Amino acid sequence: MLLDDVAEILITEEQIRQRTRELAQEISRDYEGQDLLLVCVLKGGVVFLVDLMRELTIPHSVDFMATSSYGASTESSGVVRILKDLDAPIEGRNVLIVEDIIDTGHTLDYLTRILRERNPASLRICTLLNKQERREVDIPIDYIGFNIPNKFVIGYGLDFDELYRNLAFVGVLKPELYEPQT
Ligand code: IMP
Ligand code: MG
């Protein structure tokens, strides 16, 4: 059973639902009367994206991007590669990046630099989770769901070795199941 691999539930399904609704209300207010494009970073961000967009009360479109960092599984190397680019240009559009988690910050640092070169009208970031303790690059985040401690988390889109994304909550994986970060 997947649940047997979970050491601790960090954020419950209900807490996520409540916080997502609050963020969606804030975003709906901030972009009222304006064009809005949500850019979701695959794959981890999708579960948050679909719940967030269903709580938005303003018109918006979505697009997807996939990145991968070279190197070990639970450690971000800081070198990011684009696996899938956006379908459409973003010039003149209000872009809101929707992410599952910001850890070292390297992925979003790279992504925002690429997207800014395409001259969007605005570029902001919304992340479900923020691991501030691990930050190596300073990233201004506009919307944060939860600040979490420095633990490897799974569920609600987040994976370990491509598994556990379907869990309805955010949990901590039993340490014996993954290689400790070095
Ligand atoms: P960053 O570049 O270090 O900010 O992290 C980029 C990516 O690492 C995130 O988008 C996640 O895909 C992954 N990641 C970081 N921390 C965790 C975690 O605790 N659980 C699962 N994935 C994580
Ligand atoms: Mg991600």
XYZ file of N, CA and C and ligand atoms in Angstrom:
570
model
N 0.834 -1.221 0.000
C 0.000 0.000 0.000
C 0.864 1.264 0.000
N 0.473 2.245 -0.826
C 1.186 3.524 -0.870
C 1.263 4.166 0.509
N 0.149 4.090 1.243
C 0.078 4.762 2.546
C 1.102 4.228 3.542
N 1.490 2.976 3.368
C 2.480 2.374 4.263
C 3.843 3.049 4.147
N 4.073 3.748 3.040
C 5.369 4.397 2.816
C 5.426 5.809 3.389
N 4.310 6.274 3.962
C 4.234 7.643 4.469
C 4.571 7.687 5.955
N 5.583 8.481 6.311
C 5.986 8.583 7.713
C 5.057 9.518 8.480
N 4.571 10.553 7.788
C 3.859 11.623 8.481
C 3.046 12.417 7.464
N 1.830 12.790 7.813
C 1.052 13.694 6.953
C 1.369 15.116 7.380
N 1.917 15.895 6.449
C 2.357 17.254 6.770
C 1.219 18.247 6.563
N 0.497 18.100 5.451
C -0.627 18.986 5.150
C -1.798 18.125 4.680
N -2.923 18.265 5.344
C -4.064 17.407 5.023
C -4.789 17.890 3.769
N -5.615 16.996 3.230
C -6.431 17.300 2.061
C -7.285 18.534 2.321
N -7.876 18.619 3.507
C -8.745 19.739 3.842
C -7.964 21.055 3.942
N -6.774 20.993 4.526
C -5.937 22.206 4.602
C -5.552 22.694 3.206
N -5.245 21.763 2.310
C -4.889 22.130 0.938
C -6.091 22.774 0.243
N -7.266 22.158 0.410
C -8.477 22.677 -0.233
C -8.771 24.107 0.235
N -8.677 24.308 1.544
C -8.942 25.613 2.143
C -7.953 26.669 1.639
N -6.687 26.327 1.654
C -5.647 27.288 1.262
C -5.714 27.592 -0.242
N -6.013 26.567 -1.046
C -6.130 26.753 -2.492
C -7.261 27.720 -2.805
N -8.352 27.577 -2.065
C -9.500 28.477 -2.246
C -9.106 29.920 -1.906
N -8.363 30.102 -0.812
C -7.918 31.452 -0.430
C -7.009 32.059 -1.494
N -6.060 31.259 -1.989
C -5.142 31.751 -3.018
C -5.915 32.129 -4.283
N -6.880 31.295 -4.654
C -7.668 31.543 -5.864
C -8.465 32.840 -5.733
N -8.964 33.103 -4.537
C -9.704 34.347 -4.315
C -8.782 35.549 -4.457
N -7.577 35.423 -3.891
C -6.590 36.489 -3.980
C -6.196 36.759 -5.438
N -5.931 35.687 -6.166
C -5.535 35.806 -7.570
C -6.680 36.388 -8.392
N -7.895 35.940 -8.125
C -9.066 36.448 -8.855
C -9.237 37.947 -8.635
N -8.952 38.403 -7.432
C -9.025 39.843 -7.132
C -7.912 40.594 -7.848
N -6.692 40.062 -7.756
C -5.518 40.755 -8.310
C -5.579 40.897 -9.829
N -6.175 39.926 -10.515
C -6.192 39.943 -11.989
C -7.565 40.288 -12.551
N -8.454 40.740 -11.704
C -9.805 41.127 -12.129
C -9.749 42.070 -13.337
N -10.464 41.737 -14.405
C -10.526 42.605 -15.577
C -9.299 42.543 -16.474
N -8.342 41.652 -16.131
C -7.130 41.542 -16.948
C -7.019 40.154 -17.579
N -6.227 40.095 -18.616
C -5.907 38.812 -19.236
C -5.022 38.010 -18.277
N -5.213 36.705 -18.208
C -4.377 35.872 -17.332
C -4.065 34.531 -17.980
N -2.769 34.206 -17.990
C -2.325 32.897 -18.476
C -1.602 32.164 -17.344
N -2.135 31.008 -16.976
C -1.458 30.183 -15.982
C -0.481 29.266 -16.699
N 0.758 29.307 -16.275
C 1.770 28.415 -16.850
C 2.141 27.375 -15.802
N 1.809 26.137 -16.095
C 2.044 25.063 -15.137
C 3.320 24.314 -15.477
N 4.111 24.060 -14.444
C 5.336 23.311 -14.637
C 5.049 21.825 -14.383
N 5.148 21.046 -15.439
C 4.906 19.602 -15.364
C 6.058 18.920 -14.619
N 5.823 17.765 -14.016
C 4.499 17.206 -13.865
C 3.919 17.569 -12.504
N 4.804 17.911 -11.562
C 4.397 18.095 -10.169
C 3.306 19.126 -9.953
N 3.266 20.145 -10.824
C 2.327 21.245 -10.605
C 0.894 20.971 -11.021
N 0.643 19.866 -11.733
C -0.686 19.699 -12.351
C -1.830 19.522 -11.356
N -1.587 18.817 -10.285
C -2.680 18.563 -9.342
C -3.113 19.885 -8.696
N -2.124 20.676 -8.310
C -2.404 22.002 -7.748
C -3.091 22.883 -8.798
N -2.581 22.857 -10.034
C -3.166 23.690 -11.096
C -4.652 23.419 -11.281
N -5.031 22.156 -11.412
C -6.440 21.876 -11.722
C -7.356 22.277 -10.563
N -6.891 22.109 -9.343
C -7.717 22.530 -8.216
C -7.774 24.050 -8.118
N -6.629 24.691 -8.362
C -6.578 26.161 -8.292
C -7.460 26.794 -9.360
N -7.357 26.301 -10.596
C -8.112 26.938 -11.678
C -9.614 26.774 -11.505
N -10.024 25.678 -10.868
C -11.457 25.482 -10.655
C -12.016 26.389 -9.578
N -11.113 26.973 -8.774
C -11.548 27.935 -7.749
C -11.436 29.381 -8.226
N -10.801 29.604 -9.384
C -10.682 30.969 -9.910
C -12.038 31.428 -10.438
N -12.358 32.672 -10.202
C -13.649 33.190 -10.657
C -13.492 34.116 -11.860
N -12.274 34.251 -12.372
C -12.016 35.107 -13.529
C -11.588 34.251 -14.732
N -11.805 34.777 -15.975
C -11.394 34.028 -17.161
C -9.870 33.901 -17.217
N -9.396 32.752 -17.665
C -7.949 32.553 -17.779
C -7.696 31.387 -18.715
N -6.495 31.334 -19.269
C -6.120 30.164 -20.055
C -4.917 29.487 -19.404
N -4.608 28.289 -19.860
C -3.475 27.556 -19.278
C -2.529 27.059 -20.370
N -1.273 26.945 -20.005
C -0.286 26.340 -20.893
C 0.697 25.560 -20.019
N 1.468 24.690 -20.643
C 2.320 23.783 -19.873
C 3.757 23.816 -20.344
N 4.636 23.582 -19.396
C 6.045 23.524 -19.679
C 6.631 22.378 -18.857
N 7.601 21.698 -19.410
C 8.248 20.643 -18.631
C 9.739 20.881 -18.590
N 10.311 20.773 -17.394
C 11.751 20.943 -17.242
C 12.323 19.741 -16.517
N 13.597 19.605 -16.629
C 14.245 18.534 -15.895
C 15.603 19.040 -15.474
N 15.981 18.714 -14.236
C 17.333 19.096 -13.852
C 18.220 17.871 -13.990
N 19.395 18.103 -14.493
C 20.343 17.000 -14.621
C 20.751 16.543 -13.244
N 21.094 15.270 -13.105
C 21.693 14.834 -11.856
C 20.801 13.994 -10.971
N 21.212 13.841 -9.723
C 20.600 12.889 -8.794
C 19.133 13.178 -8.513
N 18.452 12.180 -7.981
C 16.995 12.191 -7.922
C 16.387 13.174 -6.936
N 16.917 13.283 -5.744
C 16.275 14.170 -4.780
C 17.059 15.463 -4.602
N 18.002 15.704 -5.479
C 18.847 16.887 -5.351
C 18.823 17.692 -6.640
N 18.526 18.988 -6.561
C 18.524 19.826 -7.752
C 19.944 20.248 -8.079
N 20.347 20.067 -9.337
C 21.734 20.351 -9.711
C 21.947 21.807 -10.096
N 20.840 22.506 -10.373
C 20.984 23.886 -10.789
C 21.092 24.028 -12.296
N 21.256 22.912 -12.990
C 21.267 22.959 -14.447
C 19.925 22.443 -14.937
N 19.196 23.284 -15.641
C 17.828 22.946 -16.012
C 17.710 22.828 -17.526
N 16.922 21.867 -17.958
C 16.743 21.606 -19.373
C 15.243 21.688 -19.676
N 14.869 22.306 -20.807
C 13.451 22.355 -21.179
C 13.091 21.103 -21.971
N 12.158 20.330 -21.430
C 11.714 19.114 -22.118
C 10.524 19.398 -23.009
N 9.685 20.341 -22.576
C 8.537 20.763 -23.372
C 8.342 22.252 -23.190
N 8.266 22.971 -24.308
C 8.074 24.422 -24.218
C 6.583 24.760 -24.301
N 6.252 26.018 -24.042
C 4.873 26.475 -24.128
C 4.361 26.335 -25.563
N 3.038 26.172 -25.714
C 2.447 26.049 -27.053
C 2.385 27.393 -27.763
N 2.229 28.478 -26.991
C 1.961 29.776 -27.616
C 2.853 30.867 -27.042
N 3.047 31.966 -27.814
C 3.846 33.088 -27.316
C 3.175 33.749 -26.109
N 3.979 34.375 -25.250
C 3.424 35.023 -24.049
C 3.620 36.531 -24.079
N 4.123 37.053 -25.179
C 4.375 38.493 -25.271
C 3.106 39.293 -24.959
N 3.223 40.241 -24.049
C 2.105 41.108 -23.698
C 1.071 40.479 -22.783
N 1.303 39.249 -22.345
C 0.312 38.569 -21.497
C 0.722 38.605 -20.029
N -0.266 38.512 -19.148
C 0.018 38.384 -17.723
C 0.203 36.909 -17.406
N 1.430 36.548 -17.094
C 1.760 35.141 -16.874
C 1.892 34.861 -15.376
N 1.218 33.824 -14.942
C 1.377 33.361 -13.565
C 1.861 31.913 -13.598
N 3.085 31.708 -13.127
C 3.652 30.356 -13.079
C 3.065 29.609 -11.885
N 2.579 28.405 -12.125
C 2.020 27.590 -11.042
C 2.947 26.393 -10.808
N 3.516 26.344 -9.613
C 4.505 25.303 -9.275
C 4.064 24.505 -8.061
N 4.591 23.307 -7.951
C 4.299 22.499 -6.772
C 5.151 22.921 -5.582
N 6.458 23.107 -5.831
C 7.355 23.387 -4.715
C 8.564 24.186 -5.191
N 9.016 25.104 -4.368
C 10.276 25.790 -4.635
C 11.253 25.400 -3.535
N 12.341 24.820 -3.993
C 13.313 24.203 -3.083
C 14.586 25.059 -3.125
N 15.577 24.691 -3.917
C 16.782 25.521 -4.027
C 16.491 26.819 -4.782
N 15.491 26.772 -5.661
C 15.127 27.950 -6.448
C 15.735 27.962 -7.847
N 16.604 27.005 -8.128
C 17.294 27.005 -9.422
C 16.344 26.844 -10.610
N 15.365 25.955 -10.465
C 14.442 25.710 -11.573
C 13.699 26.986 -11.949
N 13.129 27.638 -10.959
C 12.348 28.837 -11.252
C 13.212 30.019 -11.638
N 14.412 30.073 -11.113
C 15.329 31.134 -11.495
C 15.593 31.057 -13.006
N 15.852 29.855 -13.451
C 16.117 29.625 -14.875
C 14.863 29.901 -15.715
N 13.745 29.350 -15.257
C 12.485 29.482 -15.986
C 12.044 30.930 -16.119
N 12.120 31.679 -15.025
C 11.673 33.073 -15.091
C 12.585 33.886 -15.995
N 13.867 33.546 -16.030
C 14.765 34.274 -16.931
C 14.410 34.022 -18.394
N 14.118 32.779 -18.728
C 13.712 32.444 -20.100
C 12.406 33.144 -20.474
N 11.440 33.073 -19.558
C 10.121 33.628 -19.881
C 10.153 35.150 -19.952
N 10.972 35.779 -19.124
C 11.055 37.233 -19.139
C 11.594 37.749 -20.473
N 12.481 36.985 -21.077
C 13.023 37.367 -22.392
C 11.952 37.422 -23.472
N 10.820 36.764 -23.199
C 9.733 36.744 -24.191
C 8.759 37.897 -24.010
N 9.109 38.831 -23.126
C 8.337 40.059 -22.895
C 6.863 39.888 -22.530
N 6.577 39.137 -21.473
C 5.195 39.112 -20.977
C 4.862 40.467 -20.347
N 3.582 40.802 -20.250
C 3.185 42.065 -19.598
C 3.568 42.004 -18.124
N 3.392 40.835 -17.521
C 3.819 40.633 -16.139
C 4.146 39.164 -15.943
N 4.961 38.899 -14.925
C 5.360 37.518 -14.642
C 5.400 37.324 -13.137
N 4.508 36.473 -12.637
C 4.472 36.207 -11.199
C 4.528 34.712 -10.947
N 4.730 34.376 -9.671
C 4.879 32.971 -9.291
C 3.894 32.595 -8.188
N 3.242 31.458 -8.378
C 2.381 30.890 -7.347
C 2.865 29.473 -7.069
N 3.256 29.213 -5.833
C 3.703 27.854 -5.497
C 2.907 27.310 -4.327
N 2.589 26.040 -4.393
C 1.868 25.420 -3.282
C 2.766 25.355 -2.052
N 4.018 24.911 -2.269
C 4.930 24.707 -1.142
C 6.213 25.507 -1.305
N 6.752 25.960 -0.205
C 8.003 26.701 -0.203
C 8.930 26.163 0.878
N 10.115 25.716 0.448
C 11.127 25.239 1.408
C 12.211 26.298 1.511
N 11.947 27.309 2.295
C 12.816 28.481 2.373
C 14.254 28.132 2.802
N 14.341 27.209 3.758
C 15.637 26.805 4.322
C 16.633 26.332 3.273
N 16.122 25.803 2.173
C 16.984 25.188 1.163
C 17.370 26.147 0.035
N 16.877 27.399 0.122
C 17.051 28.311 -0.999
C 18.512 28.655 -1.269
N 18.898 28.534 -2.545
C 20.252 28.913 -2.963
C 20.232 30.139 -3.862
N 19.086 30.367 -4.521
C 18.912 31.547 -5.371
C 17.686 32.298 -4.868
N 17.811 33.590 -4.735
C 16.691 34.375 -4.235
C 15.622 34.530 -5.324
N 14.412 34.077 -5.020
C 13.307 34.142 -5.974
C 12.141 34.877 -5.320
N 11.677 35.970 -5.931
C 10.500 36.614 -5.357
C 9.244 35.792 -5.653
N 8.556 35.335 -4.612
C 7.340 34.530 -4.816
C 6.125 35.373 -4.433
N 5.144 35.414 -5.328
C 3.981 36.275 -5.120
C 2.882 35.587 -4.321
N 2.708 34.279 -4.539
C 1.676 33.536 -3.820
C 2.268 32.226 -3.309
N 2.188 32.034 -1.971
C 2.708 30.808 -1.354
C 1.578 30.105 -0.617
N 1.414 28.810 -0.905
C 0.412 28.035 -0.186
C 0.859 27.761 1.231
N 1.970 27.071 1.374
C 2.492 26.700 2.688
C 4.012 26.773 2.714
N 4.550 27.279 3.792
C 5.982 27.162 4.044
C 6.203 25.860 4.799
N 7.131 25.056 4.311
C 7.347 23.753 4.944
C 8.811 23.588 5.365
N 9.048 22.712 6.349
C 10.420 22.459 6.795
C 11.212 21.685 5.752
N 12.492 21.566 5.986
C 13.382 20.878 5.062
C 13.248 19.358 5.166
N 12.147 18.861 4.573
C 11.919 17.413 4.527
C 11.497 17.066 3.115
N 11.825 15.869 2.664
C 11.421 15.461 1.322
C 9.956 15.035 1.355
N 9.127 15.741 0.608
C 7.685 15.493 0.662
C 7.160 14.870 -0.625
N 6.043 14.178 -0.483
C 5.392 13.510 -1.609
C 3.890 13.746 -1.540
N 3.220 13.481 -2.647
C 1.767 13.578 -2.683
C 1.283 14.876 -3.285
N 0.017 14.917 -3.670
C -0.610 16.087 -4.277
C 0.241 16.615 -5.446
N 0.690 15.692 -6.287
C 1.488 16.047 -7.458
C 2.972 15.773 -7.302
N 3.447 15.809 -6.068
C 4.883 15.614 -5.835
C 5.233 14.132 -5.803
N 6.346 13.810 -6.426
C 6.710 12.410 -6.552
C 8.022 12.081 -5.865
N 8.200 10.793 -5.613
C 9.542 10.251 -5.436
C 9.665 9.136 -6.457
N 10.628 9.275 -7.377
C 10.809 8.277 -8.431
C 9.504 8.035 -9.202
N 8.778 9.134 -9.483
C 7.534 9.128 -10.270
C 6.330 8.517 -9.565
N 6.483 8.126 -8.305
C 5.338 7.565 -7.588
C 4.814 8.547 -6.534
N 3.656 8.248 -5.994
C 2.992 8.964 -4.893
C 2.309 10.266 -5.309
N 2.309 10.619 -6.606
C 1.702 11.895 -7.027
C 0.208 11.931 -6.731
N -0.430 10.763 -6.664
C -1.883 10.687 -6.510
C -2.377 10.836 -5.074
N -1.489 10.844 -4.105
C -1.940 11.026 -2.714
C -2.647 12.373 -2.571
N -3.727 12.405 -1.817
C -4.552 13.615 -1.711
C -3.956 14.635 -0.744
N -2.963 14.209 0.029
C -2.338 15.086 1.021
C -0.853 15.232 0.691
N -0.174 16.120 1.412
C 1.286 16.225 1.300
C 1.878 15.515 2.509
N 2.721 14.538 2.246
C 3.283 13.746 3.337
C 4.790 13.630 3.235
N 5.358 13.102 4.299
C 6.796 12.869 4.327
C 7.030 11.386 4.094
N 7.920 11.093 3.160
C 8.241 9.709 2.837
C 9.070 9.097 3.961
N 8.843 7.829 4.256
C 9.680 7.160 5.254
C 11.136 7.230 4.805
N 12.021 7.719 5.679
C 13.410 7.984 5.292
C 14.123 6.752 4.747
N 13.750 5.576 5.238
C 14.451 4.366 4.783
C 14.149 4.059 3.309
N 13.149 4.758 2.732
C 12.774 4.485 1.339
C 13.542 5.319 0.318
N 14.236 6.328 0.788
C 15.037 7.085 -0.184
C 16.437 7.357 0.320
N 17.312 7.597 -0.673
C 18.699 7.895 -0.368
C 18.768 9.257 0.301
N 19.416 9.371 1.446
C 19.545 10.670 2.092
C 20.257 11.651 1.183
N 19.859 12.931 1.273
C 20.480 13.958 0.450
C 21.898 14.219 0.953
N 22.844 14.330 0.017
C 24.228 14.532 0.431
C 24.679 15.943 0.132
P 14.455 23.559 -7.076
O 14.988 23.803 -8.459
O 15.509 23.047 -6.162
O 13.739 24.764 -6.513
O 13.411 22.374 -7.144
C 12.849 21.972 -8.311
C 12.078 20.695 -8.273
O 12.610 19.725 -7.379
C 10.655 20.873 -7.821
O 9.844 21.444 -8.813
C 10.287 19.429 -7.546
O 9.963 18.775 -8.741
C 11.573 18.861 -6.976
N 11.504 18.825 -5.506
C 12.115 19.641 -4.618
N 11.828 19.289 -3.355
C 10.995 18.219 -3.443
C 10.334 17.400 -2.460
O 10.419 17.575 -1.228
N 9.553 16.396 -2.949
C 9.409 16.152 -4.283
N 9.994 16.902 -5.226
C 10.796 17.923 -4.815
Mg 8.241 20.758 -10.084
